[in-house]
GROMACS .gro file of N, CA and C in nm:
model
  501
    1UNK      N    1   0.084  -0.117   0.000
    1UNK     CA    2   0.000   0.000   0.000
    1UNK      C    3   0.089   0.124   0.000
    2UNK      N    4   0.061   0.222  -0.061
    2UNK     CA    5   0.119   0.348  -0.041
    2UNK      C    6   0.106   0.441   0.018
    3UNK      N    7   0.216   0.459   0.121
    3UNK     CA    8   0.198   0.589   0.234
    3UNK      C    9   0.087   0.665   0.188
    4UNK      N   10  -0.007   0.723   0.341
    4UNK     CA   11  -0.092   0.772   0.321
    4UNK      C   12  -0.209   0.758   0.300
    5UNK      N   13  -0.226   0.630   0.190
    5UNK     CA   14  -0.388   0.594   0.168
    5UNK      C   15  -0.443   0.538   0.270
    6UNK      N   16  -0.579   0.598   0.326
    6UNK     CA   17  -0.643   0.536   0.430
    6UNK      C   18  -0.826   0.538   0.392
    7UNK      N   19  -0.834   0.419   0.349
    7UNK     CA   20  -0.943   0.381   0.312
    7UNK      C   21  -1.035   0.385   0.408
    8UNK      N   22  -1.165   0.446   0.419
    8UNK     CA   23  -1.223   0.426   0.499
    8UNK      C   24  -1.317   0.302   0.454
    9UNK      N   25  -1.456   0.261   0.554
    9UNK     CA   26  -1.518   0.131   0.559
    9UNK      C   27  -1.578   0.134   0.401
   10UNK      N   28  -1.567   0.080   0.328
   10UNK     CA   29  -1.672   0.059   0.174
   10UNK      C   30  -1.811   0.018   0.199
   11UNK      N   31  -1.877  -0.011   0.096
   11UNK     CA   32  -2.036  -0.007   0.154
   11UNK      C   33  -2.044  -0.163   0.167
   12UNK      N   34  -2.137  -0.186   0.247
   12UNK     CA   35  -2.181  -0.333   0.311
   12UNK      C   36  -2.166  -0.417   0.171
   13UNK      N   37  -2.209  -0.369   0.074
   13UNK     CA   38  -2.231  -0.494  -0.051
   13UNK      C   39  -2.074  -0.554  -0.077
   14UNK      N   40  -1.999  -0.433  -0.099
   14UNK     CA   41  -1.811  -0.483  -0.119
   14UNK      C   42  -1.815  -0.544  -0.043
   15UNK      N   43  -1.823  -0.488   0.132
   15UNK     CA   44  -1.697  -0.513   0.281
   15UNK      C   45  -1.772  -0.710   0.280
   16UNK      N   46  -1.909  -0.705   0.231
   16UNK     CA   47  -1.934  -0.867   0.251
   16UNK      C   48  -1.913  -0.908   0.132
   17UNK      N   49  -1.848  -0.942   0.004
   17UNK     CA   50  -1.842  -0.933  -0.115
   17UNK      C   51  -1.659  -1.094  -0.130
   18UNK      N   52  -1.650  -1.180  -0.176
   18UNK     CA   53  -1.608  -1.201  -0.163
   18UNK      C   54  -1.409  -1.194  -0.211
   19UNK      N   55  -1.438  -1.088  -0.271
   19UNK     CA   56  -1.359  -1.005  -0.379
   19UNK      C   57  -1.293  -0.883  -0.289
   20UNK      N   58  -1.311  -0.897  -0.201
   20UNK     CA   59  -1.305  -0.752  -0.104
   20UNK      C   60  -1.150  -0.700  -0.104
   21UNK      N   61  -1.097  -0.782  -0.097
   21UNK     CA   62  -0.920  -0.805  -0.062
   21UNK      C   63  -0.867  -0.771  -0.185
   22UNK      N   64  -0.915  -0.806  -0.310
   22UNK     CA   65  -0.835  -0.728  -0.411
   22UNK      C   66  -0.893  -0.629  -0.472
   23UNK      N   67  -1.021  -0.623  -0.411
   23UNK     CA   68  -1.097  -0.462  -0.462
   23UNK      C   69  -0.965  -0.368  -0.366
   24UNK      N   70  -0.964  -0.373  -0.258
   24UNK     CA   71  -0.868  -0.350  -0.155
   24UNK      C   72  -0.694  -0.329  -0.182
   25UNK      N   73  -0.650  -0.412  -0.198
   25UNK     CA   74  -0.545  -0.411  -0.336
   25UNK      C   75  -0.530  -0.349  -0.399
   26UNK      N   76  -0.646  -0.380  -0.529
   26UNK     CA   77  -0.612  -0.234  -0.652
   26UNK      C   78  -0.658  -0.137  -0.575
   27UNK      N   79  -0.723  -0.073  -0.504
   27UNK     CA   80  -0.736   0.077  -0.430
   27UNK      C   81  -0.617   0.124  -0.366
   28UNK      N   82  -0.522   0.028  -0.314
   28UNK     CA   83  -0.425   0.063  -0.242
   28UNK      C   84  -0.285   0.061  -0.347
   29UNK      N   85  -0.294  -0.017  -0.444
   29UNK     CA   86  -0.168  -0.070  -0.495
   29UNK      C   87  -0.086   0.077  -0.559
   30UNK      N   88  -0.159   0.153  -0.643
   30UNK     CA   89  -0.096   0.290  -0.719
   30UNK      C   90  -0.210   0.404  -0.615
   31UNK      N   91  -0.124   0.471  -0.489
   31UNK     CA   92  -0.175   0.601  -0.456
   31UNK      C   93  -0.121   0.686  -0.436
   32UNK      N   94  -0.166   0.808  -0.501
   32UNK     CA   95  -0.075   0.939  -0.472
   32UNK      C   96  -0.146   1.092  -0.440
   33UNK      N   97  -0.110   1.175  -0.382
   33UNK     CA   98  -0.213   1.287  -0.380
   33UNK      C   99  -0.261   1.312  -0.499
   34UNK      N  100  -0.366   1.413  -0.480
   34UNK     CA  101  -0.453   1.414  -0.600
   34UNK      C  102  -0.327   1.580  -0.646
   35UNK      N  103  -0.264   1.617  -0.624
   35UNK     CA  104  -0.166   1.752  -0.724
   35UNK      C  105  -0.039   1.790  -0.586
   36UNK      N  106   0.081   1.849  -0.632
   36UNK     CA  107   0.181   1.859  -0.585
   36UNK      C  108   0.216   1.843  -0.464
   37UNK      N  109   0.130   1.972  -0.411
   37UNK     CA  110   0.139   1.996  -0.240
   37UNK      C  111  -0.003   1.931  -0.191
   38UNK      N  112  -0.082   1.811  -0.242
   38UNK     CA  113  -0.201   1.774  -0.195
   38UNK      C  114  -0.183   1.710  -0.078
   39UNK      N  115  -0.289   1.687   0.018
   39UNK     CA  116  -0.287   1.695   0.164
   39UNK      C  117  -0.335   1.532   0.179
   40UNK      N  118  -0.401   1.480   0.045
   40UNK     CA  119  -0.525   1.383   0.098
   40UNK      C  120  -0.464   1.282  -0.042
   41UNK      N  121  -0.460   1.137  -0.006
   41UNK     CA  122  -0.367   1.046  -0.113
   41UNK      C  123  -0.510   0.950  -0.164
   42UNK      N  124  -0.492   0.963  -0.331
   42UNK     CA  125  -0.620   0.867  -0.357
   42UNK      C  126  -0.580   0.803  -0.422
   43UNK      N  127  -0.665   0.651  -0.442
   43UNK     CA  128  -0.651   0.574  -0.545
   43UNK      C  129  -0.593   0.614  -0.700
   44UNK      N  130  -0.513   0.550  -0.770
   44UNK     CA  131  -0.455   0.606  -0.894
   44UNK      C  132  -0.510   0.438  -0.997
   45UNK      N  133  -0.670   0.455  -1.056
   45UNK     CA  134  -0.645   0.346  -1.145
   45UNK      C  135  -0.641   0.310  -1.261
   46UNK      N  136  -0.594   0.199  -1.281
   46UNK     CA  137  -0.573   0.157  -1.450
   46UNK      C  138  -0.755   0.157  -1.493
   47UNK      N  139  -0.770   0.184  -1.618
   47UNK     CA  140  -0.889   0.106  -1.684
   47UNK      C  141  -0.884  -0.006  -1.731
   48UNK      N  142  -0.955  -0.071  -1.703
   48UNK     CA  143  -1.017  -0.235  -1.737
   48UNK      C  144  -1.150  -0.253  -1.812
   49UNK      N  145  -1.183  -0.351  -1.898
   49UNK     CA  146  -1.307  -0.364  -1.953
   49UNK      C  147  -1.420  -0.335  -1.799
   50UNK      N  148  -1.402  -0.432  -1.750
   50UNK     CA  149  -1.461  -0.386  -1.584
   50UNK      C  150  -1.518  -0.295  -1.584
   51UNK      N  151  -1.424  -0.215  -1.512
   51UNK     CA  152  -1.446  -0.087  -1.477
   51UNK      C  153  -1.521   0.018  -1.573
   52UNK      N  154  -1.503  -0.020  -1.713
   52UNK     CA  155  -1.549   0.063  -1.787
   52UNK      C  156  -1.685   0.025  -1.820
   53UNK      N  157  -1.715  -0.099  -1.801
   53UNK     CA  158  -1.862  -0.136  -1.811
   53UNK      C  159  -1.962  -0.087  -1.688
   54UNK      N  160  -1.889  -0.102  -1.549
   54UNK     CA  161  -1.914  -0.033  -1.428
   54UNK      C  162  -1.989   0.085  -1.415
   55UNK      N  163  -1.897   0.167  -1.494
   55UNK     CA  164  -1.941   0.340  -1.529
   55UNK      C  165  -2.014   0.364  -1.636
   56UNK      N  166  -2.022   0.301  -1.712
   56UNK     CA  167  -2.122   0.318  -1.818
   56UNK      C  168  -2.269   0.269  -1.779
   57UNK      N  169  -2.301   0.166  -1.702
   57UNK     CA  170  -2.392   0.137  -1.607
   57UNK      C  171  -2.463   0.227  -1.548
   58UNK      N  172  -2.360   0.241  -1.462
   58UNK     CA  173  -2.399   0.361  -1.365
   58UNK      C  174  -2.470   0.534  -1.428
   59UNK      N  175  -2.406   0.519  -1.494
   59UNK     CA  176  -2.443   0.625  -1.607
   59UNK      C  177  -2.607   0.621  -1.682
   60UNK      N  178  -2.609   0.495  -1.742
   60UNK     CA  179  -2.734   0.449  -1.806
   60UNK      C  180  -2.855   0.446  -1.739
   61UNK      N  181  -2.803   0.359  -1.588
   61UNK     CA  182  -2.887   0.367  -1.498
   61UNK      C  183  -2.944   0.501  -1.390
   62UNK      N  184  -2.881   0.629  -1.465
   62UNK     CA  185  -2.898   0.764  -1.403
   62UNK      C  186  -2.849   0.779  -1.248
   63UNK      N  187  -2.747   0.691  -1.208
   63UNK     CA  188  -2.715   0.714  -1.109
   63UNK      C  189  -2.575   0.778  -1.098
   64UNK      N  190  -2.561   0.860  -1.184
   64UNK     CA  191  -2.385   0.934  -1.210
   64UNK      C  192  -2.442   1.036  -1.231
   65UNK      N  193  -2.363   1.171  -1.154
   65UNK     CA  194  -2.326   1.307  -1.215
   65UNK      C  195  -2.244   1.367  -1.291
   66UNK      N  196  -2.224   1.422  -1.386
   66UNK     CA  197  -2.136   1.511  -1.489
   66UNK      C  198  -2.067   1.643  -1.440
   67UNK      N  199  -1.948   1.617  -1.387
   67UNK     CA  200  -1.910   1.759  -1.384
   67UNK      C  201  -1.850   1.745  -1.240
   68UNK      N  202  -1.819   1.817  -1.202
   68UNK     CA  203  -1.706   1.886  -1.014
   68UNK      C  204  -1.853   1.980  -0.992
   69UNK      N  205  -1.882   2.050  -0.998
   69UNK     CA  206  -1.980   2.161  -0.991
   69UNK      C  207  -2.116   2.092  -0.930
   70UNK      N  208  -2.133   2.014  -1.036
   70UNK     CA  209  -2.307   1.943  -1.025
   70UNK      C  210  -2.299   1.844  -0.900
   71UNK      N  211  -2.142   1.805  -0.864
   71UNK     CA  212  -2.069   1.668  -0.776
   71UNK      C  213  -2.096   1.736  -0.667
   72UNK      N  214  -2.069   1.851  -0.647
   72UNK     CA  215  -2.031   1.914  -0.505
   72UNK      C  216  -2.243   1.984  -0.491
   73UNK      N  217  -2.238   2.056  -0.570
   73UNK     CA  218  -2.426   2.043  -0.516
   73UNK      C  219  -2.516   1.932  -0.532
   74UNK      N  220  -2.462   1.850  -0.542
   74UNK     CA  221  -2.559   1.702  -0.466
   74UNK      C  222  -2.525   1.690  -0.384
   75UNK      N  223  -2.381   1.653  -0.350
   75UNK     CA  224  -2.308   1.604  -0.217
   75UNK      C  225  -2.411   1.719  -0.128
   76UNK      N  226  -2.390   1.869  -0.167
   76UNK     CA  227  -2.414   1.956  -0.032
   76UNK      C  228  -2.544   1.939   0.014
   77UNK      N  229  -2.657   1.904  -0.121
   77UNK     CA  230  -2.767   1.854  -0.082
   77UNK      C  231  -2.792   1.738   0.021
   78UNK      N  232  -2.715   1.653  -0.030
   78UNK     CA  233  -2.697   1.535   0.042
   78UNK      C  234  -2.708   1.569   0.181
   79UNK      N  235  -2.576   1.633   0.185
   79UNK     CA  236  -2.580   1.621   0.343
   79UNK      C  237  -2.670   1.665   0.427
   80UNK      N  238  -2.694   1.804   0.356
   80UNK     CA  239  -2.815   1.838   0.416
   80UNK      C  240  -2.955   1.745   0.468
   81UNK      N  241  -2.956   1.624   0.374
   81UNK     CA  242  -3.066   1.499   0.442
   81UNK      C  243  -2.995   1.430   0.502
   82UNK      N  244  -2.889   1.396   0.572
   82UNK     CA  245  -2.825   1.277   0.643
   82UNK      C  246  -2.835   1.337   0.794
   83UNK      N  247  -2.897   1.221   0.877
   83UNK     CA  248  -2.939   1.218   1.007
   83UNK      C  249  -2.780   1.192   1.075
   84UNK      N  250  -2.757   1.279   1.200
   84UNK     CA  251  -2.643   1.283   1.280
   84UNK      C  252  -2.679   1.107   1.322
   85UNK      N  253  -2.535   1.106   1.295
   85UNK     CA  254  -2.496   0.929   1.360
   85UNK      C  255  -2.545   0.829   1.267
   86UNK      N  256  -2.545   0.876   1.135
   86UNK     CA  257  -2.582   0.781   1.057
   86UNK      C  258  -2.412   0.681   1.059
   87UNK      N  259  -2.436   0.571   0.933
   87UNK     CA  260  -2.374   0.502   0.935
   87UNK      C  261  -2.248   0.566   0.837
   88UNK      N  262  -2.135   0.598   0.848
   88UNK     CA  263  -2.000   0.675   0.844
   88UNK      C  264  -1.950   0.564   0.748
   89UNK      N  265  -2.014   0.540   0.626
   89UNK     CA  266  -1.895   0.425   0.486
   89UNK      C  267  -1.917   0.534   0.348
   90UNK      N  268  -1.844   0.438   0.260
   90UNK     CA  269  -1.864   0.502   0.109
   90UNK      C  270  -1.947   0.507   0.075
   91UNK      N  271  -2.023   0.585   0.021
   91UNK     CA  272  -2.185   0.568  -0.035
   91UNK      C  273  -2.162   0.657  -0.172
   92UNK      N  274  -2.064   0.707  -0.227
   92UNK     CA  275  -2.022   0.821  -0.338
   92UNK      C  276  -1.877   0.809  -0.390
   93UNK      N  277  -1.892   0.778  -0.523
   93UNK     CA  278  -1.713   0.768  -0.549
   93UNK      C  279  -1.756   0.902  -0.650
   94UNK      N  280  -1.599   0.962  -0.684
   94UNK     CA  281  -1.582   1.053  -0.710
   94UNK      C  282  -1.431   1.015  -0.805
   95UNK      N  283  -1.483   0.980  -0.949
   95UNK     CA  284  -1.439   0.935  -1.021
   95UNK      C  285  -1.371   1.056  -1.152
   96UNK      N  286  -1.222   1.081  -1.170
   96UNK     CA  287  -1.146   1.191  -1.216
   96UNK      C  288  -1.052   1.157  -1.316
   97UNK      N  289  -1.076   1.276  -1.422
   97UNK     CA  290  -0.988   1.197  -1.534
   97UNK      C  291  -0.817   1.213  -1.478
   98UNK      N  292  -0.737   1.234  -1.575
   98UNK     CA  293  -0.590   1.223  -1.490
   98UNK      C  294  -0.489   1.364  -1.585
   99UNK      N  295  -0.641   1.440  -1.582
   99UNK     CA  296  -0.523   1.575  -1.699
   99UNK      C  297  -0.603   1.679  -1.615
  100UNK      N  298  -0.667   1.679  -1.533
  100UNK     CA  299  -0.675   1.824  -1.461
  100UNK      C  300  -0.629   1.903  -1.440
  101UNK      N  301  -0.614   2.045  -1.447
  101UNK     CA  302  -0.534   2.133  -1.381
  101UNK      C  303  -0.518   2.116  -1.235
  102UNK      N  304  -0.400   2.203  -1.163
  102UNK     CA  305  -0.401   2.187  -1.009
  102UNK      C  306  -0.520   2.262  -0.936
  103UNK      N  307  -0.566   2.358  -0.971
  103UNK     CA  308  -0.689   2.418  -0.951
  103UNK      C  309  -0.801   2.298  -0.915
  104UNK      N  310  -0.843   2.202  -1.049
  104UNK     CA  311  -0.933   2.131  -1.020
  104UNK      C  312  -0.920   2.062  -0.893
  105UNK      N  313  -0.776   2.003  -0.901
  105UNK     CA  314  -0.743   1.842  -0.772
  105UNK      C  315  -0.787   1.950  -0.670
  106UNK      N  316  -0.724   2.094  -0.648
  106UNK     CA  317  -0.741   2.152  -0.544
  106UNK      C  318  -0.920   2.120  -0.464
  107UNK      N  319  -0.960   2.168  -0.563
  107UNK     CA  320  -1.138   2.172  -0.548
  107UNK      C  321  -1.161   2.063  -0.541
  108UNK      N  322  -1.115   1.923  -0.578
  108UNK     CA  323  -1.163   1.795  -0.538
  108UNK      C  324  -1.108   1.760  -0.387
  109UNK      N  325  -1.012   1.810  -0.408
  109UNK     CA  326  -0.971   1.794  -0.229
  109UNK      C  327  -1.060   1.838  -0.144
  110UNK      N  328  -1.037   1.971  -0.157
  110UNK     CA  329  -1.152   2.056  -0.035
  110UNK      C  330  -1.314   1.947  -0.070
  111UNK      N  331  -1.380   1.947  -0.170
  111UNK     CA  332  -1.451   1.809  -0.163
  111UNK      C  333  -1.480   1.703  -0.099
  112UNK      N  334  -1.354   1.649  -0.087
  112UNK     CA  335  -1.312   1.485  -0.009
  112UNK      C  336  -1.330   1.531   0.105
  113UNK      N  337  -1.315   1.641   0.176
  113UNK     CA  338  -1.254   1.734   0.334
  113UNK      C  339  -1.400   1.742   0.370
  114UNK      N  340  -1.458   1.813   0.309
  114UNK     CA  341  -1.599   1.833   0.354
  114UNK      C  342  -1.678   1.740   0.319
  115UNK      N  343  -1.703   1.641   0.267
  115UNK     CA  344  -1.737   1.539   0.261
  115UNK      C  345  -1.713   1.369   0.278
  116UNK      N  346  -1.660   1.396   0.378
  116UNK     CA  347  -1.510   1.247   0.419
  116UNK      C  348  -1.664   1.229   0.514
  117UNK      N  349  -1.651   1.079   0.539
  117UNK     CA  350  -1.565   0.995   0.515
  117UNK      C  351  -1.700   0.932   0.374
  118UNK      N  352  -1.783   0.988   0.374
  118UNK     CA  353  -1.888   0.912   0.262
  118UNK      C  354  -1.835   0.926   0.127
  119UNK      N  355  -1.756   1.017   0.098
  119UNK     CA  356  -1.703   1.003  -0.065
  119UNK      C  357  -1.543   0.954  -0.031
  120UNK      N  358  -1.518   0.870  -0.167
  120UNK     CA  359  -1.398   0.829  -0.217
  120UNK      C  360  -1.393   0.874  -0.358
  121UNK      N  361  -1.272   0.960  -0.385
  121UNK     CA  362  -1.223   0.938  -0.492
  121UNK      C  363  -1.125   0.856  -0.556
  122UNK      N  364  -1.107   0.886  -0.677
  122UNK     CA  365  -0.960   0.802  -0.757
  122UNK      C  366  -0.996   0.869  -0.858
  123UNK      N  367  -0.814   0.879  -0.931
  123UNK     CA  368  -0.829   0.927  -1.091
  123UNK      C  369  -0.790   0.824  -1.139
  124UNK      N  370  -0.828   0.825  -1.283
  124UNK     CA  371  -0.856   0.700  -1.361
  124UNK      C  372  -0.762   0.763  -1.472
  125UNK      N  373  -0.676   0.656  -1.514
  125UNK     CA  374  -0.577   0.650  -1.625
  125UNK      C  375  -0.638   0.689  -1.781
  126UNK      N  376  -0.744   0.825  -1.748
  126UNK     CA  377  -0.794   0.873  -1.878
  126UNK      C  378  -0.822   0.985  -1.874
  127UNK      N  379  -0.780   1.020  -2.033
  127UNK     CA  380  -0.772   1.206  -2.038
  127UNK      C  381  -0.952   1.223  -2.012
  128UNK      N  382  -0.956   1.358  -1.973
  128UNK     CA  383  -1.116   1.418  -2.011
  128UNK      C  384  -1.199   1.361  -2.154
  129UNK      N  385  -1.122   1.348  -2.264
  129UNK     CA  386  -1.157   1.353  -2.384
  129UNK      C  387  -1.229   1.198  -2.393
  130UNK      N  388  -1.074   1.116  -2.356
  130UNK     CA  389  -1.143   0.990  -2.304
  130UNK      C  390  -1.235   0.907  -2.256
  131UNK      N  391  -1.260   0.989  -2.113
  131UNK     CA  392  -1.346   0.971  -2.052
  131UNK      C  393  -1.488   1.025  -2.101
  132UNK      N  394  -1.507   1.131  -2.182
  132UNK     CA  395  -1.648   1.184  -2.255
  132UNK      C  396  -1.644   1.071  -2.342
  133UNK      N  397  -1.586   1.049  -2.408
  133UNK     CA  398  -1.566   0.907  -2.526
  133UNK      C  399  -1.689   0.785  -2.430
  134UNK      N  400  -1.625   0.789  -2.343
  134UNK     CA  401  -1.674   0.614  -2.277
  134UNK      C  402  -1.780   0.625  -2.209
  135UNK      N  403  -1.803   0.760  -2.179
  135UNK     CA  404  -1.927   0.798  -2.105
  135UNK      C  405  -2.056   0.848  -2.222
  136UNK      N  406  -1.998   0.935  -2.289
  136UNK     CA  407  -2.130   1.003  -2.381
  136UNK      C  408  -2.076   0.941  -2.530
  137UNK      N  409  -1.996   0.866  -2.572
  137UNK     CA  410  -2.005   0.855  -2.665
  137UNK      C  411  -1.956   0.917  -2.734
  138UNK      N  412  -1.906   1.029  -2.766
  138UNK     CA  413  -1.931   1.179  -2.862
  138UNK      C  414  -1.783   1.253  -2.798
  139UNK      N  415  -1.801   1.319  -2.908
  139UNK     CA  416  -1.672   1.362  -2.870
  139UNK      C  417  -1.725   1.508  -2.756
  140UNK      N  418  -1.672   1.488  -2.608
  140UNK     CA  419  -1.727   1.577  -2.552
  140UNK      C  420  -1.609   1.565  -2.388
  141UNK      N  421  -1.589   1.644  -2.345
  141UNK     CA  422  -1.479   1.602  -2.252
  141UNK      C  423  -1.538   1.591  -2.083
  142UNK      N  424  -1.511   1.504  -2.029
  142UNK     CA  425  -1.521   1.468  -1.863
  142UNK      C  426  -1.448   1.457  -1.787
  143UNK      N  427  -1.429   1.567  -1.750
  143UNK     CA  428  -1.346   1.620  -1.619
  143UNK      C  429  -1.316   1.447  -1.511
  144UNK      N  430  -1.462   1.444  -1.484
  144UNK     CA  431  -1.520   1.386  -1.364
  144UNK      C  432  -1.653   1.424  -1.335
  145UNK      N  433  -1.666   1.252  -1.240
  145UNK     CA  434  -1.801   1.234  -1.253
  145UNK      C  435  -1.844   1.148  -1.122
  146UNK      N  436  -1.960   1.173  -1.057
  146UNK     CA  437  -1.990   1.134  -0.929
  146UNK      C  438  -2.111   1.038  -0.915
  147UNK      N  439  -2.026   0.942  -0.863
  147UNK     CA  440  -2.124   0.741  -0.897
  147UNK      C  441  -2.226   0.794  -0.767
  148UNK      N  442  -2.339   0.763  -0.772
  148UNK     CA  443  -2.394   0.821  -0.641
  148UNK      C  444  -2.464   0.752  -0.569
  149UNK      N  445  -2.531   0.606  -0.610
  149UNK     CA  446  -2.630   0.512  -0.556
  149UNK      C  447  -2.548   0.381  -0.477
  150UNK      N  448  -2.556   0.337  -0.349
  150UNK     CA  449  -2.462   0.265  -0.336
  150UNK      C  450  -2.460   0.156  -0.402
  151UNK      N  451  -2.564   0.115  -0.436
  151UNK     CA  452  -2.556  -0.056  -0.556
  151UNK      C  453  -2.432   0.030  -0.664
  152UNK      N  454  -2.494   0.142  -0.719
  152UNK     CA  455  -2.380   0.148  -0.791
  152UNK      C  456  -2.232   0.150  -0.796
  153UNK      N  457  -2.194   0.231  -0.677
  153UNK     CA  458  -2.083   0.242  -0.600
  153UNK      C  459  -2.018   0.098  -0.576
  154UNK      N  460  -2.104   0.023  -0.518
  154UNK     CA  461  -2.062  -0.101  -0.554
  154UNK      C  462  -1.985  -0.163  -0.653
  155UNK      N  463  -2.115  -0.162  -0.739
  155UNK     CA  464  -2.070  -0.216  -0.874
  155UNK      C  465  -1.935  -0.161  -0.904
  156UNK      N  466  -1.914  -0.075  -0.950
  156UNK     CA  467  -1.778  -0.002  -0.993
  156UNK      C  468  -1.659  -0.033  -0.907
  157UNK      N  469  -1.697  -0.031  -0.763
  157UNK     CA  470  -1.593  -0.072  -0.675
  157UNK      C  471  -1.559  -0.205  -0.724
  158UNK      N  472  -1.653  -0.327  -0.730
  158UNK     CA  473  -1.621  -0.492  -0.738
  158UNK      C  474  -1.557  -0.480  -0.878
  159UNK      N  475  -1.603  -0.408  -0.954
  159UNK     CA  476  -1.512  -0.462  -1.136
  159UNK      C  477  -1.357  -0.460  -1.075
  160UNK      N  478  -1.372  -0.350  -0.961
  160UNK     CA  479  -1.186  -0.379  -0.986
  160UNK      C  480  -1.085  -0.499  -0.992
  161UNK      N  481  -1.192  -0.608  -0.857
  161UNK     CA  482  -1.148  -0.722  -0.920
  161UNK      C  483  -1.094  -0.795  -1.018
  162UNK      N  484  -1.156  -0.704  -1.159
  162UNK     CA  485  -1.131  -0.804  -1.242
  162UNK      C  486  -1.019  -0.689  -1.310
  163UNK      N  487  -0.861  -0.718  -1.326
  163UNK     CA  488  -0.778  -0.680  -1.368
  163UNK      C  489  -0.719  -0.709  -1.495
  164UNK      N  490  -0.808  -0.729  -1.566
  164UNK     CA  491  -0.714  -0.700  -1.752
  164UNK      C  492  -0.771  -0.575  -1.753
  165UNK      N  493  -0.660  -0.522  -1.797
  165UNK     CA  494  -0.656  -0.400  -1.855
  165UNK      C  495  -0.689  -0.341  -1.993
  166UNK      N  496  -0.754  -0.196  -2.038
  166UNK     CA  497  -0.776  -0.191  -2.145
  166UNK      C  498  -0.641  -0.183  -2.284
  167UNK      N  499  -0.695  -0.245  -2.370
  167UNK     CA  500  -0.560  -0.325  -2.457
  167UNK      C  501  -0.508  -0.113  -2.493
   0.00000   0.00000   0.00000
């Protein structure tokens, strides 16, 4: 694992999931802050057919947001409905291409800060351009994008399991 990463609890479907240990693994195996002087160390991952079927899912099934902007006013909504002493796991990944400016990571940080311990991020081994590719199809670019339902969260979490990578 790499200094720093500290995973908090994942949602009940992974933590009982029998795959847990190398979902666990690849989250831990490549982590680094999200930009130079960053404070907070996230997952760094490869794409896999997996994973990319994961997010496209999630997507189809309207449970993904488009954008840092639209990410952070749900989350704030969010919180605004969560009862003190609820249950403290992942319920939100916060999924980032890997060409951001430092500006952006900045704003995803403060993100993770005010919204710890229920969101996890990771950047994913794909430009913006990329990532609009696999998401919309079209040529259209994605920053990042916020998985938001925990089945879904799930889902995306367990593909990691499966490690071939995209050719």
């Amino acid at each position: 694992m790499d200094a720093g990463l500290i995973l908090p609890p994942l949602p009940r479907q992974v933590e009982a999931d029998v795959r847990i240990d190398e979902v666990r693994r690849v989250l831990s195996a490549h982590a680094l802050p999200l930009w130079t002087r960053g404070e907070i160390v996230v997952p760094w991952l490869e794409r896999t057919p997996a994973l990319d079927a994961a997010l496209v899912r999630a997507r189809s099934t309207g449970r993904m947001r488009r954008g840092l902007e639209d990410a952070v006013a749900s989350l704030d909504a969010q919180r605004r409905g969560l009862l003190a002493g609820q249950d403290v796991r992942v319920s939100r990944l916060l999924v980032c291409a890997d060409d951001g400016a430092e500006r952006f990571y900045r704003t995803v940080e403060r993100t993770l800060k005010s919204h710890a311990p229920r969101v996890l991020a990771c950047v994913l081994d794909a430009d913006a351009a990329t990532l609009g590719q696999l998401l919309l199809g079209a040529e259209a670019t994605v920053r990042c994008v916020l998985v938001e339902h925990k089945e879904a969260v799930a889902d995306v979490l367990l593909s990691l399991a499966t490690a071939e990578p995209v050719p």
